[in-house]
């Protein structure tokens, strides 16, 4: 595969930002090893944003482009951020059972090869002494005010009181990149601040810089789209793109709000119920979660055939091959929200069938999750 084709695969949906395409092209041209990673806090059930967008879809693309892929099970980071009651032992148990297996199945349904993904528990590297040299090295190149701005990657506003451990978190996230020799750091758009720090300090580091043939390299930062949650926005109508950006973190799927998300092992009836209740205003194409899911899950690859079944009196069945065709009909009122919701629900039911089948045959991870306190 030539370089341009590889870049095209890495840039396509659900990628929203690549920092930078020029740097990626250079890494490909000089033949530097391409090591990807995406880190996940262990915080509860896996929803479509984590399983299909963050994991499956982009990992599948990267594998096709010849990139070595890695999932980083961030147990210490989850502990710092008080996930699963802040119990490190519980976090590690969930990481190596439910979360690891759930991500493998998610990667598979999106066309990736889970056997070619390396799963690394964060504590396996964090407990090595020279990891912390890297944390200190990075910290000496970053101001306190910059760190304070970066803690918003954990979903916290700067004005909130935070314990000191949370100030270490962004520096650990940057250190994870360099310590693992990562050239393609991958996350949602909400993790952008830490990745920008990594790019800025890359050529200043003494401990574990990215080096290739005697040159210090900058990592590439790959940011995927964050799927909207199915719930109504806290403010409606949304008046501007600026207001939407401010509300977006409140609109994303949440494990603590079950009807905002579809989980990878939800039953067909649960999926239908959640989509029926979903916020999907007629003719609204800008801030519509069901359309958002349609674009990034159903029409991730185009052309594709997506058939919406409806009674003859409402126009009969209609098949779309591109998202723009569907979006145009929805905007003009030719496609009813309920018909779209039903079609997306059936698509997800079929897509996630292998995941449900896996957990029916291997119920232990889900049984464990029923005993766990999911805090947020």
Coordinates of C-alpha atoms in Angstrom, one line a residue:
X1 CA 0.0 0.0 0.0
X2 CA 1.4 3.4 -0.9
X3 CA 1.8 6.3 1.5
X4 CA -1.1 8.3 0.3
X5 CA -3.5 5.3 0.6
X6 CA -2.3 4.8 4.2
X7 CA -2.8 8.4 5.1
X8 CA -6.3 8.3 3.6
X9 CA -7.2 5.2 5.7
X10 CA -5.9 6.9 8.9
X11 CA -7.7 10.2 8.1
X12 CA -11.1 8.8 7.2
X13 CA -14.2 8.7 9.5
X14 CA -14.3 8.7 12.5
X15 CA -11.1 10.7 12.5
X16 CA -11.8 14.4 13.2
X17 CA -8.3 15.7 13.5
X18 CA -4.8 14.6 12.7
X19 CA -1.9 16.5 14.2
X20 CA -0.3 16.7 11.8
X21 CA -0.7 15.1 8.4
X22 CA 2.8 16.4 7.4
X23 CA 4.4 14.7 10.4
X24 CA 2.6 11.4 9.6
X25 CA 3.7 11.6 6.0
X26 CA 7.3 12.1 7.1
X27 CA 7.2 9.2 9.5
X28 CA 6.0 7.0 6.6
X29 CA 8.6 8.4 4.2
X30 CA 11.6 7.7 6.6
X31 CA 10.3 4.3 7.5
X32 CA 10.0 5.0 11.2
X33 CA 8.2 2.2 13.2
X34 CA 4.5 3.1 13.5
X35 CA 3.3 2.2 17.0
X36 CA -0.3 3.2 17.8
X37 CA -1.9 3.3 21.2
X38 CA -5.2 4.3 22.7
X39 CA -5.7 4.5 26.4
X40 CA -9.0 3.7 28.2
X41 CA -10.1 4.4 31.7
X42 CA -11.9 1.5 33.2
X43 CA -15.2 3.0 34.3
X44 CA -18.1 0.7 33.6
X45 CA -20.0 -0.8 30.7
X46 CA -18.6 -0.3 27.1
X47 CA -20.9 1.8 25.0
X48 CA -20.7 2.4 21.2
X49 CA -18.5 5.5 21.6
X50 CA -15.8 3.5 23.3
X51 CA -16.3 0.1 21.6
X52 CA -17.0 1.1 18.0
X53 CA -15.7 4.6 17.5
X54 CA -12.7 4.8 19.8
X55 CA -11.7 1.2 19.5
X56 CA -13.1 -0.8 16.6
X57 CA -13.4 1.5 13.7
X58 CA -10.1 3.4 13.9
X59 CA -8.1 0.3 15.0
X60 CA -9.4 -1.5 11.9
X61 CA -8.2 1.4 9.7
X62 CA -4.8 1.5 11.3
X63 CA -4.3 -2.2 11.0
X64 CA -5.1 -2.0 7.3
X65 CA -2.5 0.8 7.0
X66 CA 0.2 -1.5 8.5
X67 CA 0.3 0.2 11.9
X68 CA 0.9 -1.9 15.1
X69 CA -2.0 -1.3 17.4
X70 CA -2.2 -1.2 21.2
X71 CA -5.0 -0.8 23.8
X72 CA -3.7 0.6 27.0
X73 CA -5.8 -0.4 30.0
X74 CA -5.3 2.6 32.2
X75 CA -5.8 1.2 35.7
X76 CA -3.8 3.7 37.6
X77 CA -5.4 6.6 35.7
X78 CA -8.9 5.2 36.5
X79 CA -7.8 5.0 40.2
X80 CA -6.7 8.6 40.2
X81 CA -9.9 9.6 38.5
X82 CA -12.0 7.7 41.2
X83 CA -13.6 5.3 38.7
X84 CA -15.3 2.1 40.0
X85 CA -15.3 3.6 43.5
X86 CA -11.5 4.3 43.3
X87 CA -10.7 0.7 44.1
X88 CA -7.5 -0.3 42.2
X89 CA -7.9 -4.0 42.6
X90 CA -11.5 -3.9 41.3
X91 CA -10.4 -1.7 38.4
X92 CA -7.6 -4.2 37.4
X93 CA -10.0 -7.1 37.6
X94 CA -12.5 -5.5 35.3
X95 CA -9.8 -4.3 32.9
X96 CA -8.4 -7.8 32.3
X97 CA -11.8 -9.5 32.1
X98 CA -14.9 -7.6 30.9
X99 CA -13.2 -4.6 29.3
X100 CA -10.5 -6.5 27.5
X101 CA -12.9 -9.1 26.1
X102 CA -15.5 -6.5 25.2
X103 CA -13.0 -4.4 23.3
X104 CA -11.8 -7.5 21.4
X105 CA -15.3 -8.2 20.3
X106 CA -15.9 -4.6 19.4
X107 CA -12.8 -4.5 17.2
X108 CA -13.8 -7.6 15.5
X109 CA -17.3 -6.4 14.5
X110 CA -15.8 -3.2 13.0
X111 CA -13.5 -5.2 10.7
X112 CA -10.3 -5.3 12.8
X113 CA -8.2 -8.2 14.0
X114 CA -8.2 -8.4 17.9
X115 CA -5.5 -10.9 17.8
X116 CA -3.2 -8.3 16.3
X117 CA -3.9 -5.8 19.1
X118 CA -1.6 -5.7 22.1
X119 CA -3.4 -5.1 25.4
X120 CA -1.2 -3.5 28.0
X121 CA -2.2 -2.9 31.7
X122 CA -0.9 0.5 32.7
X123 CA 0.5 -0.8 36.0
X124 CA 2.8 -3.2 34.1
X125 CA 4.9 -0.2 33.0
X126 CA 4.0 2.4 35.7
X127 CA 5.6 0.3 38.4
X128 CA 9.0 0.5 36.6
X129 CA 11.2 3.1 38.1
X130 CA 12.4 4.8 34.9
X131 CA 8.8 5.5 33.9
X132 CA 8.7 8.2 36.6
X133 CA 11.9 9.7 35.3
X134 CA 9.9 10.3 32.1
X135 CA 7.0 11.9 34.1
X136 CA 9.4 14.3 35.8
X137 CA 11.3 15.1 32.6
X138 CA 8.0 16.1 30.9
X139 CA 6.8 18.0 34.0
X140 CA 10.0 20.1 34.0
X141 CA 9.0 21.3 30.5
X142 CA 5.4 22.2 31.4
X143 CA 4.1 25.1 33.5
X144 CA 1.6 24.6 36.4
X145 CA -1.0 26.8 34.7
X146 CA -0.7 24.5 31.6
X147 CA -1.3 21.5 33.7
X148 CA -4.3 23.1 35.4
X149 CA -5.8 23.8 32.0
X150 CA -5.1 20.2 30.9
X151 CA -7.0 18.5 33.8
X152 CA -10.2 19.3 31.9
X153 CA -9.3 16.1 29.9
X154 CA -10.7 14.3 32.8
X155 CA -14.1 15.9 32.5
X156 CA -13.4 18.4 35.3
X157 CA -13.5 22.2 35.1
X158 CA -10.5 24.1 36.4
X159 CA -12.5 25.9 39.0
X160 CA -13.4 22.7 40.8
X161 CA -11.4 21.6 43.8
X162 CA -9.2 18.6 42.8
X163 CA -6.9 16.4 44.8
X164 CA -3.2 16.7 44.0
X165 CA -3.1 13.3 42.3
X166 CA -5.2 14.6 39.5
X167 CA -2.5 17.2 38.6
X168 CA -0.2 14.3 37.9
X169 CA -2.6 12.7 35.5
X170 CA -1.9 14.8 32.3
X171 CA 1.8 14.3 32.8
X172 CA 1.3 10.6 33.1
X173 CA -0.8 10.5 29.9
X174 CA 2.0 12.3 28.0
X175 CA 4.6 9.9 29.6
X176 CA 2.6 6.9 28.4
X177 CA 3.2 8.0 24.8
X178 CA 7.0 8.3 25.1
X179 CA 7.6 5.4 27.5
X180 CA 5.8 3.0 25.1
X181 CA 7.5 4.4 22.0
X182 CA 4.2 5.5 20.5
X183 CA 4.4 7.4 17.2
X184 CA 0.5 7.6 16.7
X185 CA -1.3 8.7 19.9
X186 CA -5.0 8.1 19.5
X187 CA -7.9 9.4 21.6
X188 CA -11.2 11.3 21.4
X189 CA -11.2 15.1 20.7
X190 CA -11.6 15.6 24.5
X191 CA -8.0 14.3 25.0
X192 CA -6.5 16.9 22.7
X193 CA -4.7 19.0 25.3
X194 CA -2.5 16.2 26.6
X195 CA -1.5 15.3 23.0
X196 CA -0.6 18.8 22.2
X197 CA 1.7 18.9 25.2
X198 CA 3.3 15.6 23.9
X199 CA 4.0 17.2 20.5
X200 CA 5.5 20.3 22.1
X201 CA 7.9 18.6 24.5
X202 CA 8.9 15.8 22.2
X203 CA 12.3 17.2 21.2
X204 CA 13.1 18.5 24.7
X205 CA 13.1 15.1 26.5
X206 CA 16.2 13.3 27.9
X207 CA 14.3 10.2 29.1
X208 CA 12.6 8.0 26.5
X209 CA 12.2 10.5 23.6
X210 CA 11.0 9.1 20.4
X211 CA 14.1 8.5 18.3
X212 CA 14.8 7.1 14.9
X213 CA 18.2 7.1 13.3
X214 CA 19.5 9.6 15.8
X215 CA 16.7 12.1 15.3
X216 CA 14.1 13.0 18.0
X217 CA 10.6 12.6 16.5
X218 CA 7.3 14.2 17.3
X219 CA 4.3 11.8 17.8
X220 CA 1.3 12.1 15.6
X221 CA -2.0 12.8 17.5
X222 CA -5.1 11.2 16.0
X223 CA -8.5 12.3 17.4
X224 CA -11.7 10.5 16.6
X225 CA -15.2 11.9 16.6
X226 CA -17.2 11.7 19.9
X227 CA -20.7 10.3 19.4
X228 CA -23.5 12.3 20.8
X229 CA -25.6 10.8 23.6
X230 CA -29.2 10.1 22.8
X231 CA -30.6 12.4 25.4
X232 CA -32.0 15.9 24.8
X233 CA -29.3 18.6 25.2
X234 CA -29.4 20.6 28.4
X235 CA -30.2 23.7 26.4
X236 CA -32.5 23.6 23.4
X237 CA -32.6 25.0 20.8
X238 CA -28.9 25.4 20.3
X239 CA -28.3 28.8 18.7
X240 CA -24.8 28.6 17.5
X241 CA -21.8 26.4 16.7
X242 CA -20.0 28.0 19.7
X243 CA -22.8 27.1 22.0
X244 CA -22.7 23.6 20.7
X245 CA -19.0 23.3 21.4
X246 CA -19.6 24.3 25.0
X247 CA -22.4 21.8 25.4
X248 CA -20.8 18.9 23.6
X249 CA -19.2 17.4 26.7
X250 CA -22.6 17.3 28.4
X251 CA -24.1 15.8 25.3
X252 CA -21.8 12.8 24.9
X253 CA -22.8 9.3 26.0
X254 CA -22.5 8.5 29.7
X255 CA -22.3 5.2 31.4
X256 CA -24.2 6.7 34.4
X257 CA -27.1 7.7 32.0
X258 CA -28.2 4.4 30.4
X259 CA -30.6 5.9 28.0
X260 CA -28.0 8.2 26.6
X261 CA -26.0 5.2 25.3
X262 CA -26.2 1.8 23.7
X263 CA -23.9 -0.7 25.3
X264 CA -22.2 -3.3 23.1
X265 CA -24.0 -6.2 24.8
X266 CA -27.5 -4.6 25.0
X267 CA -30.4 -6.9 24.0
X268 CA -32.4 -6.2 20.8
X269 CA -35.3 -4.9 22.9
X270 CA -33.0 -2.6 24.9
X271 CA -31.6 -1.1 21.7
X272 CA -35.0 -0.6 20.2
X273 CA -36.3 1.1 23.4
X274 CA -33.3 3.4 23.7
X275 CA -33.6 4.5 20.0
X276 CA -37.4 5.0 20.3
X277 CA -36.7 7.4 23.3
X278 CA -33.8 9.2 21.5
X279 CA -33.8 12.9 20.9
X280 CA -34.4 13.3 17.1
X281 CA -36.2 16.5 16.2
X282 CA -37.8 16.4 12.7
X283 CA -35.8 18.2 10.0
X284 CA -33.0 18.9 12.5
X285 CA -29.7 17.9 10.9
X286 CA -27.1 19.8 12.9
X287 CA -27.6 18.7 16.5
X288 CA -29.3 15.3 16.1
X289 CA -27.8 12.3 17.9
X290 CA -29.6 9.7 15.7
X291 CA -28.3 11.3 12.5
X292 CA -24.8 11.5 14.2
X293 CA -24.9 7.8 14.8
X294 CA -26.1 7.2 11.2
X295 CA -23.3 9.2 9.7
X296 CA -20.4 7.7 11.8
X297 CA -21.6 4.1 12.3
X298 CA -23.9 3.2 9.4
X299 CA -22.2 5.3 6.7
X300 CA -18.6 5.0 8.0
X301 CA -17.8 3.5 4.6
X302 CA -19.5 4.8 1.5
X303 CA -21.2 3.8 -0.7
X304 CA -23.2 1.4 1.4
X305 CA -26.8 0.3 1.3
X306 CA -29.0 1.3 4.2
X307 CA -32.7 0.4 3.8
X308 CA -35.4 2.1 5.8
X309 CA -38.6 0.0 6.0
X310 CA -41.9 1.8 6.3
X311 CA -45.5 1.2 5.2
X312 CA -46.5 2.0 1.7
X313 CA -48.8 4.8 2.9
X314 CA -45.7 6.6 4.3
X315 CA -43.7 6.2 1.1
X316 CA -42.7 2.5 1.3
X317 CA -39.1 1.2 1.7
X318 CA -36.3 3.6 0.8
X319 CA -32.6 2.7 0.3
X320 CA -29.8 5.2 0.7
X321 CA -26.2 4.7 -0.5
X322 CA -24.7 7.9 1.0
X323 CA -25.3 9.8 4.2
X324 CA -25.8 13.1 2.3
X325 CA -28.8 11.6 0.4
X326 CA -30.4 10.5 3.7
X327 CA -29.5 13.8 5.4
X328 CA -31.2 15.8 2.6
X329 CA -34.4 13.8 2.8
X330 CA -34.5 14.2 6.6
X331 CA -33.9 18.0 6.3
X332 CA -36.8 18.2 3.8
X333 CA -39.2 16.2 6.0
X334 CA -39.3 13.3 3.6
X335 CA -37.9 10.9 6.2
X336 CA -39.7 10.7 9.5
X337 CA -37.7 10.6 12.8
X338 CA -39.4 7.4 14.0
X339 CA -38.6 5.6 10.7
X340 CA -34.9 6.6 11.0
X341 CA -34.8 5.5 14.7
X342 CA -36.3 2.1 13.9
X343 CA -33.8 1.5 11.0
X344 CA -30.8 2.5 13.1
X345 CA -31.9 0.3 15.9
X346 CA -32.2 -2.7 13.6
X347 CA -28.8 -2.0 12.0
X348 CA -27.2 -1.9 15.5
X349 CA -29.0 -5.1 16.5
X350 CA -27.5 -6.9 13.6
X351 CA -24.0 -5.3 13.9
X352 CA -23.7 -6.2 17.6
X353 CA -25.1 -9.7 17.3
X354 CA -21.6 -11.3 17.5
X355 CA -20.9 -9.4 20.7
X356 CA -24.1 -10.6 22.3
X357 CA -23.4 -14.1 21.2
X358 CA -19.9 -14.0 22.8
X359 CA -21.2 -12.8 26.1
X360 CA -24.0 -15.4 26.1
X361 CA -21.3 -18.1 25.7
X362 CA -19.0 -16.4 28.2
X363 CA -21.2 -14.8 30.8
X364 CA -18.6 -14.5 33.6
X365 CA -17.4 -10.9 32.7
X366 CA -20.9 -9.6 32.7
X367 CA -21.7 -11.4 35.9
X368 CA -18.6 -9.6 37.5
X369 CA -19.9 -6.2 36.2
X370 CA -23.3 -6.7 38.0
X371 CA -21.4 -6.8 41.3
X372 CA -19.4 -3.6 40.6
X373 CA -20.4 -0.2 41.7
X374 CA -20.3 2.1 38.6
X375 CA -19.9 5.5 40.0
X376 CA -19.8 7.6 36.8

